[in-house]
GROMACS .gro file of C-alpha atoms in nm:
model
  425
    1UNK     CA    1  -7.467 -12.575   0.812
    2UNK     CA    2  -7.209 -12.404   0.595
    3UNK     CA    3  -7.294 -12.058   0.463
    4UNK     CA    4  -7.129 -11.984   0.126
    5UNK     CA    5  -6.885 -11.695   0.140
    6UNK     CA    6  -7.088 -11.481  -0.099
    7UNK     CA    7  -7.404 -11.530   0.109
    8UNK     CA    8  -7.211 -11.454   0.428
    9UNK     CA    9  -7.070 -11.135   0.277
   10UNK     CA   10  -7.414 -11.016   0.170
   11UNK     CA   11  -7.553 -11.102   0.515
   12UNK     CA   12  -7.293 -10.881   0.683
   13UNK     CA   13  -7.372 -10.595   0.445
   14UNK     CA   14  -7.743 -10.633   0.521
   15UNK     CA   15  -7.700 -10.663   0.898
   16UNK     CA   16  -7.899 -10.347   0.968
   17UNK     CA   17  -8.169 -10.429   0.711
   18UNK     CA   18  -8.286 -10.770   0.825
   19UNK     CA   19  -8.492 -10.983   0.783
   20UNK     CA   20  -8.420 -11.046   0.417
   21UNK     CA   21  -8.420 -11.321   0.160
   22UNK     CA   22  -8.104 -11.385  -0.041
   23UNK     CA   23  -8.107 -11.608  -0.348
   24UNK     CA   24  -7.778 -11.752  -0.473
   25UNK     CA   25  -7.852 -11.750  -0.845
   26UNK     CA   26  -7.516 -11.898  -0.945
   27UNK     CA   27  -7.579 -12.195  -0.717
   28UNK     CA   28  -7.925 -12.240  -0.869
   29UNK     CA   29  -7.781 -12.232  -1.220
   30UNK     CA   30  -7.520 -12.496  -1.136
   31UNK     CA   31  -7.775 -12.721  -0.970
   32UNK     CA   32  -8.036 -12.690  -1.246
   33UNK     CA   33  -7.771 -12.757  -1.509
   34UNK     CA   34  -7.661 -13.073  -1.329
   35UNK     CA   35  -8.019 -13.195  -1.298
   36UNK     CA   36  -8.082 -13.130  -1.666
   37UNK     CA   37  -7.772 -13.329  -1.766
   38UNK     CA   38  -7.884 -13.620  -1.548
   39UNK     CA   39  -8.217 -13.653  -1.734
   40UNK     CA   40  -8.132 -13.713  -2.101
   41UNK     CA   41  -8.440 -13.780  -2.309
   42UNK     CA   42  -8.677 -13.679  -2.027
   43UNK     CA   43  -8.875 -13.356  -2.030
   44UNK     CA   44  -8.852 -13.144  -1.716
   45UNK     CA   45  -9.123 -12.900  -1.612
   46UNK     CA   46  -9.064 -12.679  -1.308
   47UNK     CA   47  -9.345 -12.685  -1.048
   48UNK     CA   48  -9.406 -12.310  -1.008
   49UNK     CA   49  -9.584 -12.353  -0.674
   50UNK     CA   50  -9.245 -12.426  -0.514
   51UNK     CA   51  -9.125 -12.071  -0.577
   52UNK     CA   52  -9.270 -11.839  -0.844
   53UNK     CA   53  -9.010 -11.564  -0.798
   54UNK     CA   54  -8.958 -11.410  -1.144
   55UNK     CA   55  -8.580 -11.421  -1.116
   56UNK     CA   56  -8.591 -11.794  -1.042
   57UNK     CA   57  -8.831 -11.861  -1.329
   58UNK     CA   58  -8.594 -11.686  -1.569
   59UNK     CA   59  -8.291 -11.867  -1.427
   60UNK     CA   60  -8.457 -12.204  -1.487
   61UNK     CA   61  -8.568 -12.123  -1.842
   62UNK     CA   62  -8.256 -12.266  -2.012
   63UNK     CA   63  -8.312 -12.600  -1.839
   64UNK     CA   64  -8.690 -12.637  -1.813
   65UNK     CA   65  -8.900 -12.767  -2.099
   66UNK     CA   66  -9.201 -12.600  -1.941
   67UNK     CA   67  -9.369 -12.497  -1.618
   68UNK     CA   68  -9.637 -12.672  -1.415
   69UNK     CA   69  -9.896 -12.422  -1.289
   70UNK     CA   70 -10.199 -12.470  -1.066
   71UNK     CA   71 -10.416 -12.160  -1.092
   72UNK     CA   72 -10.524 -11.877  -1.317
   73UNK     CA   73 -10.296 -11.652  -1.115
   74UNK     CA   74  -9.990 -11.870  -1.176
   75UNK     CA   75 -10.072 -11.881  -1.546
   76UNK     CA   76 -10.089 -11.502  -1.565
   77UNK     CA   77  -9.773 -11.466  -1.356
   78UNK     CA   78  -9.559 -11.701  -1.565
   79UNK     CA   79  -9.694 -11.549  -1.887
   80UNK     CA   80  -9.586 -11.205  -1.762
   81UNK     CA   81  -9.232 -11.332  -1.703
   82UNK     CA   82  -9.194 -11.585  -1.986
   83UNK     CA   83  -9.467 -11.518  -2.244
   84UNK     CA   84  -9.383 -11.814  -2.465
   85UNK     CA   85  -9.321 -12.078  -2.198
   86UNK     CA   86  -9.504 -12.409  -2.223
   87UNK     CA   87  -9.751 -12.446  -1.937
   88UNK     CA   88  -9.915 -12.756  -1.792
   89UNK     CA   89 -10.223 -12.673  -1.582
   90UNK     CA   90 -10.284 -12.896  -1.279
   91UNK     CA   91 -10.473 -12.871  -0.953
   92UNK     CA   92 -10.774 -13.059  -0.813
   93UNK     CA   93 -11.026 -12.774  -0.837
   94UNK     CA   94 -11.009 -12.587  -1.167
   95UNK     CA   95 -11.264 -12.316  -1.240
   96UNK     CA   96 -11.433 -12.276  -1.576
   97UNK     CA   97 -11.211 -11.973  -1.634
   98UNK     CA   98 -10.902 -12.185  -1.577
   99UNK     CA   99 -11.025 -12.462  -1.805
  100UNK     CA  100 -11.065 -12.198  -2.076
  101UNK     CA  101 -10.701 -12.088  -2.062
  102UNK     CA  102 -10.465 -12.158  -2.351
  103UNK     CA  103 -10.202 -12.393  -2.207
  104UNK     CA  104  -9.986 -12.669  -2.349
  105UNK     CA  105 -10.142 -12.945  -2.135
  106UNK     CA  106 -10.434 -12.974  -1.896
  107UNK     CA  107 -10.412 -13.238  -1.623
  108UNK     CA  108 -10.767 -13.366  -1.585
  109UNK     CA  109 -10.853 -13.458  -1.225
  110UNK     CA  110 -11.198 -13.616  -1.254
  111UNK     CA  111 -11.477 -13.718  -1.492
  112UNK     CA  112 -11.669 -13.410  -1.380
  113UNK     CA  113 -11.379 -13.184  -1.470
  114UNK     CA  114 -11.350 -13.355  -1.808
  115UNK     CA  115 -11.720 -13.294  -1.877
  116UNK     CA  116 -11.671 -12.924  -1.809
  117UNK     CA  117 -11.359 -12.916  -2.024
  118UNK     CA  118 -11.543 -13.078  -2.314
  119UNK     CA  119 -11.826 -12.828  -2.276
  120UNK     CA  120 -11.594 -12.526  -2.237
  121UNK     CA  121 -11.486 -12.297  -2.512
  122UNK     CA  122 -11.813 -12.286  -2.703
  123UNK     CA  123 -11.916 -11.919  -2.671
  124UNK     CA  124 -12.094 -11.722  -2.936
  125UNK     CA  125 -11.851 -11.583  -3.187
  126UNK     CA  126 -11.574 -11.818  -3.076
  127UNK     CA  127 -11.441 -11.598  -2.792
  128UNK     CA  128 -11.446 -11.652  -2.417
  129UNK     CA  129 -11.507 -11.368  -2.173
  130UNK     CA  130 -11.472 -11.412  -1.797
  131UNK     CA  131 -11.464 -11.136  -1.538
  132UNK     CA  132 -11.238 -11.345  -1.312
  133UNK     CA  133 -10.970 -11.377  -1.578
  134UNK     CA  134 -10.658 -11.162  -1.531
  135UNK     CA  135 -10.605 -10.917  -1.820
  136UNK     CA  136 -10.388 -11.048  -2.099
  137UNK     CA  137 -10.447 -11.420  -2.044
  138UNK     CA  138 -10.472 -11.617  -2.363
  139UNK     CA  139 -10.794 -11.813  -2.412
  140UNK     CA  140 -10.847 -12.138  -2.595
  141UNK     CA  141 -10.966 -12.102  -2.951
  142UNK     CA  142 -11.308 -12.266  -2.944
  143UNK     CA  143 -11.227 -12.455  -3.261
  144UNK     CA  144 -10.895 -12.597  -3.145
  145UNK     CA  145 -10.867 -12.919  -2.943
  146UNK     CA  146 -10.740 -12.913  -2.585
  147UNK     CA  147 -10.450 -13.147  -2.516
  148UNK     CA  148 -10.504 -13.331  -2.189
  149UNK     CA  149 -10.349 -13.586  -1.958
  150UNK     CA  150 -10.562 -13.791  -1.719
  151UNK     CA  151 -10.431 -13.778  -1.364
  152UNK     CA  152 -10.422 -14.127  -1.222
  153UNK     CA  153 -10.420 -14.224  -0.854
  154UNK     CA  154 -10.299 -14.582  -0.840
  155UNK     CA  155 -10.340 -14.807  -0.538
  156UNK     CA  156  -9.968 -14.866  -0.487
  157UNK     CA  157  -9.747 -14.847  -0.175
  158UNK     CA  158  -9.603 -14.503  -0.095
  159UNK     CA  159  -9.440 -14.578   0.240
  160UNK     CA  160  -9.176 -14.334   0.357
  161UNK     CA  161  -9.323 -14.036   0.173
  162UNK     CA  162  -9.339 -13.697   0.345
  163UNK     CA  163  -9.665 -13.620   0.163
  164UNK     CA  164  -9.901 -13.861  -0.011
  165UNK     CA  165 -10.124 -13.748  -0.295
  166UNK     CA  166 -10.198 -14.099  -0.420
  167UNK     CA  167 -10.177 -14.463  -0.333
  168UNK     CA  168 -10.531 -14.465  -0.196
  169UNK     CA  169 -10.828 -14.242  -0.123
  170UNK     CA  170 -10.719 -13.878  -0.167
  171UNK     CA  171 -10.872 -13.576  -0.345
  172UNK     CA  172 -10.609 -13.597  -0.618
  173UNK     CA  173 -10.660 -13.768  -0.952
  174UNK     CA  174 -10.870 -14.071  -1.034
  175UNK     CA  175 -10.871 -14.441  -0.962
  176UNK     CA  176 -10.891 -14.679  -1.260
  177UNK     CA  177 -11.272 -14.664  -1.258
  178UNK     CA  178 -11.258 -14.285  -1.294
  179UNK     CA  179 -11.009 -14.321  -1.577
  180UNK     CA  180 -11.242 -14.565  -1.754
  181UNK     CA  181 -11.530 -14.318  -1.720
  182UNK     CA  182 -11.312 -14.050  -1.878
  183UNK     CA  183 -11.223 -14.276  -2.168
  184UNK     CA  184 -11.592 -14.322  -2.240
  185UNK     CA  185 -11.647 -13.944  -2.228
  186UNK     CA  186 -11.364 -13.888  -2.474
  187UNK     CA  187 -11.517 -14.111  -2.738
  188UNK     CA  188 -11.713 -13.940  -3.014
  189UNK     CA  189 -11.599 -13.584  -2.940
  190UNK     CA  190 -11.319 -13.367  -3.078
  191UNK     CA  191 -11.295 -13.096  -2.814
  192UNK     CA  192 -11.039 -13.275  -2.591
  193UNK     CA  193 -10.748 -13.472  -2.728
  194UNK     CA  194 -10.606 -13.735  -2.494
  195UNK     CA  195 -10.227 -13.720  -2.487
  196UNK     CA  196 -10.149 -13.952  -2.199
  197UNK     CA  197 -10.149 -13.984  -1.820
  198UNK     CA  198 -10.017 -13.783  -1.528
  199UNK     CA  199  -9.936 -13.904  -1.178
  200UNK     CA  200  -9.792 -13.734  -0.873
  201UNK     CA  201  -9.841 -13.993  -0.604
  202UNK     CA  202  -9.606 -13.884  -0.325
  203UNK     CA  203  -9.332 -13.644  -0.219
  204UNK     CA  204  -9.010 -13.693  -0.030
  205UNK     CA  205  -8.897 -14.016  -0.196
  206UNK     CA  206  -8.551 -14.130  -0.300
  207UNK     CA  207  -8.459 -14.225  -0.655
  208UNK     CA  208  -8.522 -14.598  -0.615
  209UNK     CA  209  -8.862 -14.541  -0.460
  210UNK     CA  210  -8.965 -14.299  -0.734
  211UNK     CA  211  -8.850 -14.545  -0.997
  212UNK     CA  212  -9.072 -14.813  -0.842
  213UNK     CA  213  -9.368 -14.575  -0.871
  214UNK     CA  214  -9.264 -14.487  -1.225
  215UNK     CA  215  -9.281 -14.853  -1.326
  216UNK     CA  216  -9.639 -14.879  -1.198
  217UNK     CA  217  -9.749 -14.554  -1.366
  218UNK     CA  218  -9.581 -14.643  -1.695
  219UNK     CA  219  -9.736 -14.988  -1.695
  220UNK     CA  220 -10.079 -14.836  -1.645
  221UNK     CA  221 -10.017 -14.573  -1.911
  222UNK     CA  222  -9.911 -14.833  -2.163
  223UNK     CA  223 -10.236 -15.021  -2.110
  224UNK     CA  224 -10.405 -14.702  -2.235
  225UNK     CA  225 -10.151 -14.666  -2.518
  226UNK     CA  226 -10.048 -14.332  -2.370
  227UNK     CA  227  -9.793 -14.143  -2.577
  228UNK     CA  228  -9.702 -13.915  -2.285
  229UNK     CA  229  -9.642 -14.018  -1.926
  230UNK     CA  230  -9.593 -13.744  -1.670
  231UNK     CA  231  -9.442 -13.885  -1.350
  232UNK     CA  232  -9.475 -13.565  -1.146
  233UNK     CA  233  -9.223 -13.462  -0.882
  234UNK     CA  234  -9.168 -13.581  -0.528
  235UNK     CA  235  -8.786 -13.593  -0.518
  236UNK     CA  236  -8.659 -13.611  -0.160
  237UNK     CA  237  -8.512 -13.302   0.006
  238UNK     CA  238  -8.349 -13.347   0.347
  239UNK     CA  239  -8.378 -13.061   0.594
  240UNK     CA  240  -8.182 -13.257   0.855
  241UNK     CA  241  -7.880 -13.296   0.626
  242UNK     CA  242  -7.860 -12.985   0.404
  243UNK     CA  243  -7.564 -13.124   0.211
  244UNK     CA  244  -7.756 -13.433   0.096
  245UNK     CA  245  -7.898 -13.430  -0.256
  246UNK     CA  246  -8.144 -13.645  -0.445
  247UNK     CA  247  -7.962 -13.892  -0.671
  248UNK     CA  248  -8.053 -13.742  -1.005
  249UNK     CA  249  -7.799 -13.956  -1.190
  250UNK     CA  250  -7.955 -14.281  -1.067
  251UNK     CA  251  -8.304 -14.151  -1.137
  252UNK     CA  252  -8.215 -14.043  -1.490
  253UNK     CA  253  -8.044 -14.373  -1.566
  254UNK     CA  254  -8.341 -14.563  -1.430
  255UNK     CA  255  -8.589 -14.368  -1.641
  256UNK     CA  256  -8.372 -14.417  -1.949
  257UNK     CA  257  -8.391 -14.791  -1.892
  258UNK     CA  258  -8.770 -14.782  -1.854
  259UNK     CA  259  -8.858 -14.553  -2.144
  260UNK     CA  260  -8.965 -14.717  -2.469
  261UNK     CA  261  -8.908 -14.570  -2.816
  262UNK     CA  262  -9.174 -14.315  -2.902
  263UNK     CA  263  -9.273 -14.248  -2.540
  264UNK     CA  264  -9.249 -13.900  -2.391
  265UNK     CA  265  -9.152 -13.906  -2.025
  266UNK     CA  266  -9.193 -13.591  -1.818
  267UNK     CA  267  -9.107 -13.502  -1.459
  268UNK     CA  268  -9.210 -13.197  -1.252
  269UNK     CA  269  -8.958 -13.117  -0.977
  270UNK     CA  270  -9.009 -12.810  -0.762
  271UNK     CA  271  -8.861 -12.816  -0.411
  272UNK     CA  272  -8.566 -13.031  -0.524
  273UNK     CA  273  -8.465 -12.764  -0.776
  274UNK     CA  274  -8.490 -12.438  -0.581
  275UNK     CA  275  -8.479 -12.517  -0.207
  276UNK     CA  276  -8.100 -12.497  -0.184
  277UNK     CA  277  -8.049 -12.154  -0.340
  278UNK     CA  278  -8.256 -11.958  -0.087
  279UNK     CA  279  -8.148 -11.806   0.247
  280UNK     CA  280  -8.363 -11.623   0.500
  281UNK     CA  281  -8.148 -11.389   0.706
  282UNK     CA  282  -8.254 -11.261   1.048
  283UNK     CA  283  -8.090 -11.090   1.345
  284UNK     CA  284  -8.114 -11.179   1.713
  285UNK     CA  285  -8.320 -10.931   1.914
  286UNK     CA  286  -8.319 -11.107   2.250
  287UNK     CA  287  -8.181 -11.413   2.425
  288UNK     CA  288  -8.358 -11.524   2.742
  289UNK     CA  289  -8.398 -11.818   2.976
  290UNK     CA  290  -8.754 -11.917   3.075
  291UNK     CA  291  -8.803 -12.203   3.323
  292UNK     CA  292  -8.459 -12.330   3.232
  293UNK     CA  293  -8.508 -12.320   2.855
  294UNK     CA  294  -8.316 -12.076   2.635
  295UNK     CA  295  -8.495 -11.884   2.361
  296UNK     CA  296  -8.344 -11.663   2.093
  297UNK     CA  297  -8.591 -11.415   1.945
  298UNK     CA  298  -8.503 -11.303   1.592
  299UNK     CA  299  -8.635 -11.039   1.355
  300UNK     CA  300  -8.904 -11.169   1.121
  301UNK     CA  301  -9.067 -11.503   1.181
  302UNK     CA  302  -9.259 -11.787   1.025
  303UNK     CA  303  -9.492 -11.534   0.861
  304UNK     CA  304  -9.197 -11.494   0.622
  305UNK     CA  305  -9.064 -11.851   0.629
  306UNK     CA  306  -9.343 -12.095   0.705
  307UNK     CA  307  -9.151 -12.404   0.595
  308UNK     CA  308  -9.059 -12.536   0.943
  309UNK     CA  309  -9.417 -12.501   1.065
  310UNK     CA  310  -9.566 -12.650   0.749
  311UNK     CA  311  -9.334 -12.952   0.755
  312UNK     CA  312  -9.286 -12.982   1.131
  313UNK     CA  313  -8.907 -12.974   1.126
  314UNK     CA  314  -8.618 -12.764   1.253
  315UNK     CA  315  -8.509 -12.528   0.979
  316UNK     CA  316  -8.134 -12.568   0.924
  317UNK     CA  317  -7.940 -12.256   1.017
  318UNK     CA  318  -7.603 -12.107   1.096
  319UNK     CA  319  -7.516 -11.828   1.338
  320UNK     CA  320  -7.291 -11.549   1.214
  321UNK     CA  321  -7.133 -11.395   1.525
  322UNK     CA  322  -7.183 -11.026   1.451
  323UNK     CA  323  -7.293 -10.952   1.807
  324UNK     CA  324  -6.999 -11.092   2.007
  325UNK     CA  325  -6.621 -11.090   2.053
  326UNK     CA  326  -6.402 -11.364   1.908
  327UNK     CA  327  -6.346 -11.683   2.110
  328UNK     CA  328  -6.255 -12.048   2.030
  329UNK     CA  329  -6.455 -12.246   1.777
  330UNK     CA  330  -6.773 -12.434   1.864
  331UNK     CA  331  -6.761 -12.814   1.901
  332UNK     CA  332  -6.986 -13.059   1.720
  333UNK     CA  333  -7.327 -13.159   1.849
  334UNK     CA  334  -7.270 -13.442   2.101
  335UNK     CA  335  -7.599 -13.601   1.997
  336UNK     CA  336  -7.476 -13.642   1.641
  337UNK     CA  337  -7.130 -13.806   1.651
  338UNK     CA  338  -6.901 -13.682   1.382
  339UNK     CA  339  -7.142 -13.408   1.277
  340UNK     CA  340  -7.169 -13.039   1.344
  341UNK     CA  341  -7.481 -12.895   1.498
  342UNK     CA  342  -7.725 -12.753   1.240
  343UNK     CA  343  -7.685 -12.418   1.413
  344UNK     CA  344  -7.306 -12.402   1.402
  345UNK     CA  345  -7.041 -12.322   1.144
  346UNK     CA  346  -6.706 -12.494   1.204
  347UNK     CA  347  -6.468 -12.231   1.329
  348UNK     CA  348  -6.740 -11.987   1.435
  349UNK     CA  349  -6.624 -11.766   1.725
  350UNK     CA  350  -6.846 -11.788   2.033
  351UNK     CA  351  -6.898 -11.577   2.343
  352UNK     CA  352  -6.818 -11.673   2.698
  353UNK     CA  353  -7.062 -11.843   2.930
  354UNK     CA  354  -7.128 -12.173   3.105
  355UNK     CA  355  -7.415 -12.416   3.039
  356UNK     CA  356  -7.678 -12.417   3.311
  357UNK     CA  357  -7.584 -12.078   3.457
  358UNK     CA  358  -7.816 -11.782   3.500
  359UNK     CA  359  -7.906 -11.583   3.186
  360UNK     CA  360  -7.620 -11.385   3.035
  361UNK     CA  361  -7.665 -11.019   2.945
  362UNK     CA  362  -7.634 -11.087   2.572
  363UNK     CA  363  -7.635 -11.457   2.499
  364UNK     CA  364  -7.533 -11.817   2.570
  365UNK     CA  365  -7.260 -12.058   2.468
  366UNK     CA  366  -7.298 -12.425   2.385
  367UNK     CA  367  -7.657 -12.454   2.502
  368UNK     CA  368  -7.979 -12.598   2.365
  369UNK     CA  369  -8.158 -12.301   2.211
  370UNK     CA  370  -8.505 -12.264   2.060
  371UNK     CA  371  -8.512 -11.998   1.788
  372UNK     CA  372  -8.840 -11.809   1.753
  373UNK     CA  373  -8.971 -11.510   1.561
  374UNK     CA  374  -9.160 -11.194   1.650
  375UNK     CA  375  -9.513 -11.330   1.625
  376UNK     CA  376  -9.756 -11.349   1.918
  377UNK     CA  377  -9.808 -11.723   1.884
  378UNK     CA  378  -9.625 -12.024   2.029
  379UNK     CA  379  -9.619 -12.173   1.680
  380UNK     CA  380  -9.371 -11.914   1.556
  381UNK     CA  381  -9.073 -12.149   1.593
  382UNK     CA  382  -8.788 -12.202   1.347
  383UNK     CA  383  -8.591 -12.465   1.540
  384UNK     CA  384  -8.630 -12.631   1.882
  385UNK     CA  385  -8.357 -12.705   2.135
  386UNK     CA  386  -8.061 -12.704   1.896
  387UNK     CA  387  -7.713 -12.694   2.047
  388UNK     CA  388  -7.553 -12.363   1.950
  389UNK     CA  389  -7.405 -12.037   2.073
  390UNK     CA  390  -7.598 -11.717   2.014
  391UNK     CA  391  -7.580 -11.353   2.124
  392UNK     CA  392  -7.798 -11.049   2.078
  393UNK     CA  393  -7.697 -10.889   1.748
  394UNK     CA  394  -7.586 -11.212   1.581
  395UNK     CA  395  -7.717 -11.292   1.234
  396UNK     CA  396  -7.903 -11.619   1.198
  397UNK     CA  397  -7.896 -11.749   0.841
  398UNK     CA  398  -8.167 -12.006   0.768
  399UNK     CA  399  -8.077 -12.222   0.473
  400UNK     CA  400  -8.291 -12.423   0.232
  401UNK     CA  401  -8.534 -12.132   0.206
  402UNK     CA  402  -8.574 -12.139  -0.171
  403UNK     CA  403  -8.894 -12.344  -0.193
  404UNK     CA  404  -9.232 -12.339  -0.018
  405UNK     CA  405  -9.107 -12.052   0.194
  406UNK     CA  406  -9.209 -11.690   0.133
  407UNK     CA  407  -9.510 -11.754  -0.091
  408UNK     CA  408  -9.676 -12.007   0.142
  409UNK     CA  409  -9.640 -11.778   0.444
  410UNK     CA  410  -9.902 -11.555   0.612
  411UNK     CA  411  -9.725 -11.226   0.537
  412UNK     CA  412  -9.975 -10.984   0.684
  413UNK     CA  413 -10.019 -11.141   1.027
  414UNK     CA  414  -9.933 -10.867   1.283
  415UNK     CA  415  -9.834 -10.639   0.993
  416UNK     CA  416  -9.459 -10.656   1.047
  417UNK     CA  417  -9.246 -10.511   0.765
  418UNK     CA  418  -9.187 -10.735   0.464
  419UNK     CA  419  -8.835 -10.870   0.410
  420UNK     CA  420  -8.609 -10.744   0.137
  421UNK     CA  421  -8.516 -10.968  -0.155
  422UNK     CA  422  -8.163 -10.987  -0.292
  423UNK     CA  423  -8.013 -11.188  -0.576
  424UNK     CA  424  -7.650 -11.295  -0.599
  425UNK     CA  425  -7.549 -11.343  -0.962
   0.00000   0.00000   0.00000
C-alpha cells in the first residue's frame, strides 16, 4: 500500500522510537467532510467504539450531529472532550447507572430494559446517586421524559456481512413481538417518550446492500409511525484493497430517495470514518527462516493492533527500507495480476538475495513473509505469507489502523512498553 509522504517522513523521524501510532488528521478531515457532503438531510452520529481518541472526536465535531456511545465510561469520556455533544446510548446490557444518564437518545434493547428505564429516575428528592457513576456525569432529571428508540432486529437477509447483529436470533435488539411488548409498556406512562426505531443489523456491507436493509427498517418504522429512524452503521471497509472506499454518494442519494417529509434519518458510521487515518509503525527486529518459512519479527504486536486477529485478515502494510542499501524496485505480487503486493511500495529499494536460499544475515528479497510481533503466542500475527522484501532495521507501516485497533487490544499482556501517539495536522 502507498504511505503518504507526511506519514513516511514522520516514520523516519520516529525510527528509534517505535512502535508508535500516527494519525493523519488532515486526511481524516477531508474524508469526514466528503462523507458529510454525501449525506444531505441525514443525521450522522459517530460510533465512538471505533476509536475514542480525543483528537479524533474533536476532528469529527464539525461533521457529526452527535456521538453513539455504549457505556458509562464512553459517556464520561466524550463529555470530558465535548461537553455539549449529543449522545445516543446503545449497547445490549445497560446498567441502572447507565439508564440514569442524561443523554439525547437511549436505544432500548429489550422489554426488560424498558421496564427498568421506566422505573429509573425516581429517587427521593429528585436526584440519582450511584457509586459506579464517574464523577461529573449528568443525570436525568426525574421529572423529565427520556427520549428513546426501540432497537429492532428484523428477520431479513444479511448475506455477505462481515458481522451480523440482526437478521435472526442474536442478543441485539428485539423481534417484532418484543417491539409489541414495548409498545404496551409505553402506554399510560410519561417517563419514556418513544421517538422512533433503531437498527444495526450487519457490518461490512456495500451501499446497495445497506439501502436494501434501510428499506426494510423504514417500512417497519413507518408501521409504528416512527418520527426517527436510525439505520446504524455497517459501511464496508476493505482491508484487502486499502484504496477502496464505501460509495457514500450512492448511499446518500439512495437515502434521499427513501426519506419522506418529516422523517428524521440517522446513520452511525464508525470504522468507515476513521480506519483510513491511522498508521501503526513498527521496526523489524529479526528476520529468520524456520522449516522453510520466513518470519519477520517486529517491535510491538497485536497487543497494540488487534485488528488482524479480531477480523482474521492480513493487515495491509508497506515496508520502508531503512535497514538496507538501495537496489532496484520490487515487482508486483504474481498472485494478483496488475496489483502490487500489500507489503510493497512501488519503487521501494530492496536488498539482495535469492528466493529459496539459506537465511540471509539481515533479510530476504521477494519472498513470502509472515510478519509477527513480540508476543509469546502463535496468534501474534499481522500478516501471513505476503510477498515482500524485508531487512532487519526496516520500518513496517501498517495502514488502516484508525478504527478498532488500539482500544480493542490487550495492552498489558507481557507488559511491553506502550506505543507513542502522534498527530499530523
